[in-house]
Amino acid sequence: MTPLLQVKGIDKHYGARIGCMDVSFDLYPGEVMGIVGESGSGKSTLLNCMAGHLIPDAGQVIFDTRAEGPVDTVTMSEPERRMLSRTDWAFVHQHARDGLRMSVSAGGNIGERLMAVGDRHYGDIRDKAIDWLGRVEIDVTRVDDRPMAFSGGMQQRLQIARNLVTGPRLVFMDEPTGGLDVSVQARLLDLLRGLVREMGLSAIIVTHDLAVVRLLADRLMVMKDGHVVETGLTDQVLDDPQHAYTQLLVSSVLQV
Amino acid sequence: MNEYNFAYLDEQTKRMIRRAILKGLAIPGYQVPFASREMPMPYGWGTGGVQVSAATLTPDDTFKVIDQGADDTTNAVSIRKFFEKTAGVETTEETYRATVIQTRHRIPEAKLRDDQILVYQVPIPEPLRFLEPRETETRKMHSLEEYGLIHVKLYEDISQHGAIATSYAYPVKVSDRYVMDPSPIPKFDNPKLEMDAIQLFGAGREQRIYAVPPHTKVVSLDFEDYPFEASKANHACDLCGAEDSYLDEVIMDDAGNRMFVCSDTDYCRSRRAAGHVGRLAEENAA
């Protein structure tokens, strides 16, 4: 089977400082990969390099496109990469405000990606928007409300709906549950797990919350100071951590 | 003559503006940056249009200025006087006699010919501005032809008002390529953007010039199930009886009486001169 995404030797420096160093892995269709590590460990840098928001200093990010098979997205032309990022890719930001248009109604937010790929039938766009509001458990009567009037959890769910409406194959998530209270987090995780399984999505989730990866991720990558220190199946890494930093990370979680 | 250089601006500036105009004509709908000059009038009063007119006028031209269709408003009168003084060109209020027409917010009702030039005053040239505030991003969207966002605005209109409520500055796609703001003309005028005359757009404060060459395809954006509609007040002109012209609503008293009159004053005047009479014209005469 061809991996959906092959990451080969990604380097990113900020001047003399290391962003991330020599990161390589393969992601297969339907697989969810978790990236954990403390703040400043290079998780978000790596994610942004993969999603095309940052240009890596070295390395390849090879995506298995529908039309042409595996293509290096780092060297592909900008229009192609932007097309990819609004069709086959999705990016869920930590802060919903970064990923939503706050002055546009919920329906317009969900419809934007559809219109960006050429959908020009208002009725269809609206039906899909309402369908997706239902799928992310937002009351459909709020389709014309602006995200400004939504709670944090609803904004995050709206952001997910807006990203998944075009049926992407790969979702990048940057701390999707950050800043939400625990009961809202649990619901969001439940929803995400359902959607990932139902749509057969591949996902890369960056987080510092081990509970999130325990629930969602098949595989885990632990980062420290820009380097990958440990990889493996999620349960294996969390239950039998080998690297000293991973042991510290796992033992730092409060057992309630 | 007088102590001004012809048409106020110096020759180098006019050359610079003409280059921008030619580039604009070569790439229909593309916003060409230009080094806009300070003009002796405030921004928002047509500094862009005045600079384009100054670069376009020759001593043989006949110049007309309209503001919301009218020749006799402050803006139109002062710009007309400005060029009478600085260029010494002949001016007129009659559309068919003019060779250069500077306009704010209207296209004349009379069909323009291929020997005429229409110059628009533009406040905000960027059609994506209110959706995407970053100039770097809107430029990228234009260059990559990513125009999904403009439909988000139309979507919002329909979801809030049940119809596309944008009634002026209605976005168009020029020559199947660039999305363009046609300046704040009523959408009634949008179909007229495909015309025989050259159309030039000048935005002074925003420092942009763009153009639509003659006979260029201009499509008003819409949805398949909510097609574009050129709308106007559902009345005839009360002075000249015209049913095909764009109308202004004028409040007559505090008892709710109102009249509708052509916004294009020259069109209305010439129709009345030809004997057409509207609903209120006779009462006035009596």
Coordinates of C-alpha atoms in Angstrom, one line a residue:
Chain A
M1 CA 0.0 0.0 0.0
T2 CA 1.2 3.5 -0.8
P3 CA 1.5 5.7 2.2
L4 CA -0.8 8.7 2.0
L5 CA 1.9 11.0 3.3
Q6 CA 5.7 10.4 3.4
V7 CA 7.7 12.8 5.4
K8 CA 11.4 12.6 4.7
G9 CA 14.1 14.4 6.7
I10 CA 12.3 17.6 7.5
D11 CA 14.6 20.3 8.9
K12 CA 13.5 23.8 10.0
H13 CA 15.8 26.3 11.6
Y14 CA 14.9 29.7 13.0
G15 CA 18.2 31.4 12.5
A16 CA 20.6 29.4 14.7
R17 CA 17.8 27.9 16.7
I18 CA 16.4 24.5 15.8
G19 CA 12.7 24.3 14.9
C20 CA 12.7 20.6 14.1
M21 CA 15.5 18.3 12.9
D22 CA 15.5 15.3 10.6
V23 CA 11.9 14.2 11.1
S24 CA 10.8 11.2 8.9
F25 CA 7.7 9.0 9.0
D26 CA 5.0 7.5 6.8
L27 CA 1.3 7.9 7.3
Y28 CA -1.0 5.3 5.8
P29 CA -4.6 5.9 4.7
G30 CA -7.0 5.8 7.6
E31 CA -4.2 6.2 10.2
V32 CA -4.2 8.7 12.9
M33 CA -0.8 9.9 14.1
G34 CA -0.3 11.8 17.3
I35 CA 2.7 14.1 17.9
V36 CA 3.3 15.0 21.6
G37 CA 5.9 16.9 23.4
E38 CA 6.3 19.9 25.6
S39 CA 5.9 23.5 24.5
G40 CA 8.7 24.6 22.2
S41 CA 9.6 21.0 21.2
G42 CA 8.9 21.7 17.5
K43 CA 5.5 20.0 17.2
S44 CA 3.8 23.0 15.6
T45 CA 6.8 23.9 13.5
L46 CA 6.7 20.3 12.1
L47 CA 2.9 20.5 11.5
N48 CA 3.2 23.8 9.7
C49 CA 6.0 22.5 7.5
M50 CA 3.9 19.5 6.5
A51 CA 0.8 21.6 5.9
G52 CA 2.7 24.1 3.7
H53 CA 2.3 27.1 6.1
L54 CA 6.1 27.1 6.6
I55 CA 8.8 26.2 4.1
P56 CA 11.2 23.6 5.5
D57 CA 14.9 24.2 5.0
A58 CA 15.4 20.6 3.9
G59 CA 13.4 17.5 3.3
Q60 CA 10.3 16.3 1.4
V61 CA 6.6 16.0 2.2
I62 CA 5.3 13.6 -0.3
F63 CA 1.5 13.4 -0.6
D64 CA -0.4 10.7 -2.6
T65 CA -2.5 13.0 -4.8
R66 CA -5.7 11.7 -6.5
A67 CA -4.6 12.7 -9.9
E68 CA -0.8 12.1 -10.1
G69 CA 0.1 9.8 -7.3
P70 CA 2.9 10.7 -4.8
V71 CA 4.1 14.3 -5.3
D72 CA 6.5 16.4 -3.2
T73 CA 4.3 19.2 -1.8
V74 CA 7.3 21.3 -0.8
T75 CA 8.4 21.8 -4.4
M76 CA 5.0 21.8 -6.0
S77 CA 3.7 25.1 -7.4
E78 CA 1.9 27.4 -5.0
P79 CA -1.5 27.2 -6.8
E80 CA -1.4 23.4 -6.7
R81 CA -0.5 23.5 -3.0
R82 CA -3.3 25.9 -2.2
M83 CA -5.7 23.8 -4.2
L84 CA -4.7 20.8 -2.2
S85 CA -5.1 22.7 1.1
R86 CA -8.7 23.4 0.3
T87 CA -9.7 20.0 -1.2
D88 CA -7.8 17.0 0.1
W89 CA -6.3 18.7 3.2
A90 CA -7.8 20.3 6.2
F91 CA -6.3 22.3 9.0
V92 CA -7.9 22.6 12.4
H93 CA -6.4 25.5 14.3
Q94 CA -6.0 25.6 18.1
H95 CA -8.0 28.8 18.3
A96 CA -11.2 28.6 16.3
R97 CA -10.8 32.3 15.6
D98 CA -7.8 31.6 13.4
G99 CA -9.7 29.1 11.3
L100 CA -13.1 30.8 11.1
R101 CA -14.3 34.0 9.5
M102 CA -15.9 35.6 12.5
S103 CA -17.9 38.1 10.6
V104 CA -19.5 35.5 8.3
S105 CA -22.5 33.3 9.4
A106 CA -22.0 29.6 10.3
G107 CA -23.5 28.5 7.0
G108 CA -21.2 30.9 5.1
N109 CA -18.2 29.5 7.0
I110 CA -19.0 26.0 6.0
G111 CA -19.9 26.9 2.5
E112 CA -16.7 28.8 1.8
R113 CA -14.7 25.7 0.9
L114 CA -17.5 24.5 -1.4
M115 CA -17.6 27.8 -3.2
A116 CA -13.8 27.9 -3.4
V117 CA -13.9 24.6 -5.4
G118 CA -16.6 25.9 -7.7
D119 CA -19.9 25.1 -6.2
R120 CA -22.4 27.8 -7.5
H121 CA -25.8 26.5 -6.3
Y122 CA -27.0 28.3 -3.2
G123 CA -29.6 25.6 -2.3
D124 CA -27.0 22.8 -2.4
I125 CA -24.5 24.8 -0.5
R126 CA -27.0 25.6 2.2
D127 CA -28.2 22.0 2.5
K128 CA -24.7 20.7 2.9
A129 CA -24.0 23.4 5.5
I130 CA -27.1 22.4 7.5
D131 CA -26.2 18.7 7.2
W132 CA -22.7 19.4 8.6
L133 CA -24.0 21.5 11.4
G134 CA -26.1 18.5 12.4
R135 CA -23.1 16.2 12.2
V136 CA -21.0 18.3 14.5
E137 CA -24.0 18.6 16.9
I138 CA -24.8 22.3 16.5
D139 CA -28.5 23.2 16.4
V140 CA -29.3 23.8 12.8
T141 CA -31.4 26.8 13.6
R142 CA -28.1 28.6 14.2
V143 CA -27.0 28.3 10.6
D144 CA -27.4 32.1 10.1
D145 CA -25.7 33.1 13.4
R146 CA -22.2 34.4 13.4
P147 CA -19.5 32.4 15.2
M148 CA -19.1 35.4 17.5
A149 CA -22.3 34.3 19.1
F150 CA -21.1 30.7 19.7
S151 CA -19.4 29.2 22.7
G152 CA -15.7 28.1 22.5
G153 CA -16.7 24.4 22.0
M154 CA -19.2 25.3 19.3
Q155 CA -16.7 27.4 17.5
Q156 CA -14.3 24.5 17.5
R157 CA -16.9 22.1 16.2
L158 CA -17.9 24.7 13.5
Q159 CA -14.3 24.9 12.5
I160 CA -14.2 21.1 12.1
A161 CA -17.4 21.1 10.0
R162 CA -15.9 23.9 7.8
N163 CA -12.8 21.8 7.2
L164 CA -14.4 18.4 6.6
V165 CA -17.2 19.6 4.3
T166 CA -15.2 19.0 1.1
G167 CA -14.3 15.4 2.2
P168 CA -10.6 15.8 2.7
R169 CA -8.3 12.8 3.1
L170 CA -5.8 14.3 5.5
V171 CA -6.5 16.5 8.5
F172 CA -3.9 18.4 10.3
M173 CA -4.9 19.4 13.8
D174 CA -3.0 21.7 16.1
E175 CA -4.2 21.2 19.7
P176 CA -7.8 20.9 18.7
T177 CA -9.0 20.7 22.3
G178 CA -6.7 23.3 23.8
G179 CA -8.5 25.9 25.9
L180 CA -11.7 23.9 26.2
D181 CA -13.0 22.7 29.6
V182 CA -12.9 19.0 30.2
S183 CA -16.5 18.0 29.5
V184 CA -16.5 20.0 26.3
Q185 CA -13.2 18.4 25.4
A186 CA -14.6 14.9 26.0
R187 CA -17.6 15.6 23.6
L188 CA -15.3 17.1 21.0
L189 CA -13.0 14.0 21.2
D190 CA -16.0 11.7 20.9
L191 CA -17.2 13.6 17.8
L192 CA -13.7 13.6 16.2
R193 CA -13.3 9.9 16.8
G194 CA -16.6 9.2 15.2
L195 CA -15.9 11.4 12.2
V196 CA -12.4 10.0 11.7
R197 CA -13.6 6.4 11.8
E198 CA -16.8 7.1 9.7
M199 CA -15.0 9.0 6.9
G200 CA -11.8 6.9 7.0
L201 CA -9.8 10.1 7.5
S202 CA -6.1 10.2 8.1
A203 CA -5.0 12.7 10.6
I204 CA -2.0 14.2 12.3
I205 CA -2.8 15.6 15.7
V206 CA -0.4 17.8 17.5
T207 CA -1.1 18.1 21.2
H208 CA 0.4 18.1 24.7
D209 CA -2.6 16.3 26.1
L210 CA -1.9 12.6 26.4
A211 CA -5.6 11.8 26.9
V212 CA -6.3 13.1 23.4
V213 CA -3.8 10.8 21.7
R214 CA -4.8 7.9 23.9
L215 CA -8.3 8.3 22.5
L216 CA -7.6 9.2 18.9
A217 CA -4.2 8.2 17.8
D218 CA -3.0 4.9 16.4
R219 CA 0.6 5.8 16.5
L220 CA 2.6 8.3 18.5
M221 CA 5.6 10.4 18.0
V222 CA 7.3 12.0 21.0
M223 CA 9.3 15.2 20.3
K224 CA 11.9 17.0 22.4
D225 CA 14.0 20.0 21.4
G226 CA 13.2 19.6 17.8
H227 CA 14.1 15.9 17.6
V228 CA 11.9 12.8 17.6
V229 CA 12.9 10.8 20.7
E230 CA 10.4 7.9 20.5
T231 CA 7.8 6.5 18.1
G232 CA 5.5 3.5 18.3
L233 CA 2.0 2.4 18.7
T234 CA 0.1 4.7 21.1
D235 CA -0.6 2.2 23.8
Q236 CA 2.9 0.8 23.6
V237 CA 4.6 4.2 24.0
L238 CA 2.3 5.3 26.8
D239 CA 2.3 2.0 28.8
D240 CA 5.9 1.2 28.3
P241 CA 7.8 4.4 27.7
Q242 CA 11.5 3.8 26.8
H243 CA 13.1 7.2 26.5
A244 CA 13.7 9.2 29.7
Y245 CA 11.7 12.2 28.4
T246 CA 8.7 10.0 27.5
Q247 CA 8.8 8.5 31.0
L248 CA 8.7 11.9 32.5
L249 CA 5.9 13.0 30.2
V250 CA 3.8 9.9 31.1
S251 CA 4.4 10.2 34.8
S252 CA 3.5 13.9 34.8
V253 CA -0.1 13.2 34.1
L254 CA -2.2 13.4 37.3
Q255 CA -4.1 10.2 38.0
V256 CA -7.5 11.2 39.3
Chain B
M1 CA -3.8 79.7 -22.0
N2 CA -3.1 80.2 -18.4
E3 CA -0.4 79.5 -15.9
Y4 CA -1.3 75.8 -15.5
N5 CA 0.3 73.0 -17.5
F6 CA -2.4 71.5 -19.7
A7 CA -4.9 69.6 -17.5
Y8 CA -3.1 70.6 -14.3
L9 CA -0.7 67.6 -14.0
D10 CA 2.9 67.8 -15.3
E11 CA 3.8 65.8 -18.4
Q12 CA 5.9 63.2 -16.6
T13 CA 3.0 62.4 -14.3
K14 CA 0.6 62.1 -17.2
R15 CA 3.0 59.8 -19.0
M16 CA 3.2 57.6 -15.8
I17 CA -0.6 57.5 -15.6
R18 CA -1.0 56.7 -19.3
R19 CA 1.4 53.8 -18.9
A20 CA -0.8 52.5 -16.1
I21 CA -3.9 53.0 -18.3
L22 CA -2.4 51.1 -21.2
K23 CA -1.4 48.2 -18.9
G24 CA -4.9 48.2 -17.5
L25 CA -6.4 48.0 -21.0
A26 CA -4.0 45.1 -21.8
I27 CA -5.1 43.1 -18.8
P28 CA -8.8 43.8 -18.4
G29 CA -9.9 44.1 -14.8
Y30 CA -6.4 44.0 -13.3
Q31 CA -5.6 46.7 -10.8
V32 CA -2.5 48.5 -11.9
P33 CA -0.7 50.4 -9.1
F34 CA 0.3 54.0 -9.9
A35 CA 1.9 56.8 -8.1
S36 CA -1.2 58.8 -7.3
R37 CA -0.6 62.6 -6.9
E38 CA -2.0 65.0 -4.4
M39 CA -4.8 66.8 -6.2
P40 CA -6.4 70.1 -5.1
M41 CA -9.4 68.3 -3.7
P42 CA -10.0 65.9 -0.8
Y43 CA -9.8 62.1 -1.2
G44 CA -13.2 60.7 -1.9
W45 CA -14.1 63.5 -4.3
G46 CA -12.7 61.9 -7.4
T47 CA -9.0 62.4 -7.2
G48 CA -8.4 59.1 -9.1
G49 CA -10.9 59.9 -11.8
V50 CA -9.5 63.5 -12.2
Q51 CA -6.0 62.1 -12.7
V52 CA -7.2 59.6 -15.3
S53 CA -9.2 62.3 -17.0
A54 CA -6.2 64.7 -17.0
A55 CA -4.0 62.0 -18.6
T56 CA -6.7 61.2 -21.2
L57 CA -7.8 64.7 -22.2
T58 CA -6.5 66.4 -25.4
P59 CA -7.2 70.0 -26.3
D60 CA -9.7 68.9 -28.9
D61 CA -11.8 66.9 -26.4
T62 CA -15.2 67.8 -25.1
F63 CA -15.6 67.0 -21.5
K64 CA -18.6 66.0 -19.4
V65 CA -18.8 65.2 -15.7
I66 CA -21.7 63.5 -13.9
D67 CA -22.2 62.7 -10.3
Q68 CA -24.9 60.1 -9.6
G69 CA -26.1 60.8 -13.2
A70 CA -26.5 64.5 -12.6
D71 CA -24.5 67.3 -14.3
D72 CA -25.4 69.9 -11.7
T73 CA -24.2 68.6 -8.3
T74 CA -21.3 70.2 -6.4
N75 CA -18.9 67.4 -7.3
A76 CA -19.7 67.5 -11.0
V77 CA -19.7 71.3 -11.2
S78 CA -16.4 71.7 -9.5
I79 CA -14.5 69.0 -11.5
R80 CA -16.0 70.5 -14.7
K81 CA -14.8 74.0 -13.7
F82 CA -11.4 72.6 -12.7
F83 CA -10.8 71.3 -16.2
E84 CA -12.3 74.4 -17.8
K85 CA -9.7 76.4 -16.0
T86 CA -6.6 74.1 -16.2
A87 CA -7.1 72.5 -19.6
G88 CA -9.3 75.0 -21.3
V89 CA -11.3 72.2 -23.0
E90 CA -14.8 72.6 -24.1
T91 CA -17.3 71.1 -21.7
T92 CA -20.9 70.0 -22.2
E93 CA -23.8 68.4 -20.5
E94 CA -24.9 66.5 -23.5
T95 CA -23.8 62.9 -23.4
Y96 CA -23.6 62.4 -27.2
R97 CA -21.4 65.5 -27.7
A98 CA -18.8 64.5 -25.0
T99 CA -15.7 62.6 -25.9
V100 CA -14.5 62.1 -22.3
I101 CA -17.1 61.6 -19.6
Q102 CA -16.0 61.4 -16.0
T103 CA -18.6 59.8 -13.8
R104 CA -19.3 59.0 -10.2
H105 CA -21.7 56.2 -9.4
R106 CA -23.6 55.9 -12.8
I107 CA -23.3 55.0 -16.4
P108 CA -25.2 57.4 -18.7
E109 CA -28.5 56.0 -20.1
A110 CA -27.6 56.9 -23.7
K111 CA -25.6 54.2 -25.5
L112 CA -21.9 55.3 -25.6
R113 CA -20.0 55.1 -28.9
D114 CA -16.5 53.8 -29.7
D115 CA -15.1 57.3 -29.9
Q116 CA -16.0 58.1 -26.3
I117 CA -14.1 57.3 -23.0
L118 CA -15.9 56.8 -19.7
V119 CA -13.8 57.6 -16.6
Y120 CA -15.0 56.3 -13.3
Q121 CA -14.2 57.6 -9.8
V122 CA -13.5 54.6 -7.5
P123 CA -13.4 54.7 -3.7
I124 CA -12.3 51.1 -3.0
P125 CA -11.0 49.2 -6.0
E126 CA -10.6 45.9 -4.3
P127 CA -13.7 43.8 -4.5
L128 CA -12.4 41.3 -1.9
R129 CA -11.5 44.0 0.6
F130 CA -14.3 43.7 3.1
L131 CA -13.9 39.9 3.2
E132 CA -10.1 39.8 3.3
P133 CA -8.4 42.8 4.9
R134 CA -4.8 41.7 3.9
E135 CA -3.6 43.3 0.7
T136 CA -0.9 40.6 0.3
E137 CA -3.6 37.9 0.5
T138 CA -6.1 39.6 -1.9
R139 CA -3.3 40.1 -4.5
K140 CA -2.4 36.4 -4.2
M141 CA -6.1 35.5 -4.6
H142 CA -6.3 37.6 -7.8
S143 CA -3.1 36.1 -9.2
L144 CA -4.2 32.5 -8.5
E145 CA -7.8 33.2 -9.5
E146 CA -9.1 32.1 -6.1
Y147 CA -12.5 33.8 -6.1
G148 CA -14.6 31.5 -3.8
L149 CA -14.6 34.2 -1.2
I150 CA -16.6 36.7 -3.3
H151 CA -19.5 34.1 -3.4
V152 CA -19.4 33.9 0.4
K153 CA -20.5 37.6 0.4
L154 CA -23.4 36.8 -2.0
Y155 CA -24.3 33.7 0.1
E156 CA -24.5 35.9 3.2
D157 CA -26.8 38.3 1.3
I158 CA -29.2 35.5 0.4
S159 CA -29.2 33.9 3.9
Q160 CA -29.9 37.2 5.5
H161 CA -32.3 38.9 3.0
G162 CA -33.6 36.0 0.9
A163 CA -32.1 37.5 -2.2
I164 CA -28.8 39.0 -3.3
A165 CA -29.2 42.4 -1.6
T166 CA -26.0 43.9 -2.9
S167 CA -27.5 46.7 -5.1
Y168 CA -24.4 48.7 -6.0
A169 CA -20.7 48.0 -6.5
Y170 CA -21.9 44.6 -7.6
P171 CA -18.9 42.3 -8.3
V172 CA -18.2 41.3 -11.9
K173 CA -15.8 39.0 -13.7
V174 CA -14.0 40.6 -16.6
S175 CA -13.0 38.6 -19.7
D176 CA -13.3 35.3 -17.7
R177 CA -10.3 36.2 -15.6
Y178 CA -10.3 39.1 -13.0
V179 CA -13.0 39.8 -10.5
M180 CA -13.5 43.5 -10.5
D181 CA -15.4 46.1 -8.5
P182 CA -17.3 48.3 -11.0
S183 CA -17.2 51.2 -8.6
P184 CA -20.4 52.0 -6.7
I185 CA -22.7 52.1 -9.8
P186 CA -26.2 50.6 -9.2
K187 CA -26.4 47.0 -10.3
F188 CA -29.0 48.3 -12.9
D189 CA -25.9 49.6 -14.8
N190 CA -24.0 46.3 -14.7
P191 CA -25.2 44.9 -18.0
K192 CA -24.1 48.2 -19.7
L193 CA -20.5 47.5 -18.7
E194 CA -20.2 45.6 -22.0
M195 CA -20.1 48.6 -24.2
D196 CA -18.4 50.2 -27.3
A197 CA -16.6 52.9 -25.3
I198 CA -13.4 52.5 -23.3
Q199 CA -13.9 52.4 -19.6
L200 CA -11.2 53.6 -17.2
F201 CA -11.3 53.3 -13.4
G202 CA -9.2 55.6 -11.2
A203 CA -8.8 55.2 -7.4
G204 CA -6.7 58.1 -6.1
R205 CA -6.4 57.3 -2.4
E206 CA -5.9 53.6 -3.1
Q207 CA -3.5 54.3 -6.0
R208 CA -5.0 51.9 -8.5
I209 CA -6.1 52.2 -12.1
Y210 CA -8.0 49.5 -14.0
A211 CA -9.8 49.3 -17.2
V212 CA -12.4 47.5 -19.4
P213 CA -11.6 47.7 -23.1
P214 CA -14.5 48.0 -25.6
H215 CA -16.6 44.9 -26.3
T216 CA -15.1 43.0 -23.4
K217 CA -17.1 40.2 -21.7
V218 CA -18.3 41.4 -18.3
V219 CA -20.3 38.9 -16.2
S220 CA -22.1 39.8 -12.9
L221 CA -21.4 37.0 -10.4
D222 CA -24.4 35.1 -9.0
F223 CA -25.7 31.6 -8.0
E224 CA -27.3 29.2 -10.4
D225 CA -30.5 29.3 -8.3
Y226 CA -30.3 33.0 -7.6
P227 CA -29.4 34.6 -10.9
F228 CA -28.2 38.2 -11.3
E229 CA -31.0 40.7 -11.7
A230 CA -30.5 44.3 -12.8
S231 CA -33.1 46.1 -10.6
K232 CA -34.5 49.6 -10.4
A233 CA -37.5 51.3 -8.8
N234 CA -40.7 50.0 -10.3
H235 CA -41.9 53.3 -11.6
A236 CA -41.7 55.6 -14.7
C237 CA -39.9 58.9 -14.5
D238 CA -42.4 61.5 -13.2
L239 CA -40.9 64.2 -15.4
C240 CA -40.2 62.5 -18.8
G241 CA -42.2 59.3 -18.5
A242 CA -39.1 57.0 -19.2
E243 CA -39.6 53.5 -18.0
D244 CA -36.2 52.2 -18.9
S245 CA -34.0 54.6 -16.9
Y246 CA -32.6 54.4 -13.4
L247 CA -34.6 56.5 -11.0
D248 CA -34.0 58.7 -8.0
E249 CA -36.7 58.9 -5.3
V250 CA -37.3 62.4 -4.2
I251 CA -39.3 63.2 -1.0
M252 CA -41.7 66.1 -1.8
D253 CA -43.2 67.0 1.6
D254 CA -43.7 65.6 5.1
A255 CA -47.0 64.0 4.1
G256 CA -45.5 61.1 2.3
N257 CA -45.6 62.4 -1.2
R258 CA -42.6 61.5 -3.4
M259 CA -41.6 61.5 -7.0
F260 CA -39.3 59.4 -9.1
V261 CA -37.1 61.1 -11.6
C262 CA -34.3 59.9 -13.9
S263 CA -31.0 60.1 -12.2
D264 CA -29.4 60.8 -15.6
T265 CA -30.4 64.5 -15.9
D266 CA -29.2 64.9 -19.5
Y267 CA -31.3 61.9 -20.6
C268 CA -34.4 63.3 -18.8
R269 CA -33.9 66.8 -20.2
S270 CA -33.4 65.5 -23.8
R271 CA -36.6 63.4 -23.5
R272 CA -38.6 66.3 -22.3
A273 CA -37.3 68.4 -25.1
A274 CA -38.5 65.7 -27.5
G275 CA -42.0 66.0 -26.0
H276 CA -42.2 63.2 -23.6
V277 CA -44.2 64.0 -20.5
G278 CA -44.3 62.2 -17.1
R279 CA -47.0 62.0 -14.4
L280 CA -46.0 65.2 -12.5
A281 CA -44.6 67.3 -15.3
E282 CA -47.9 68.8 -16.4
E283 CA -49.0 69.7 -12.9
N284 CA -45.8 71.6 -12.5
A285 CA -46.4 73.5 -15.7
A286 CA -50.0 74.3 -14.7

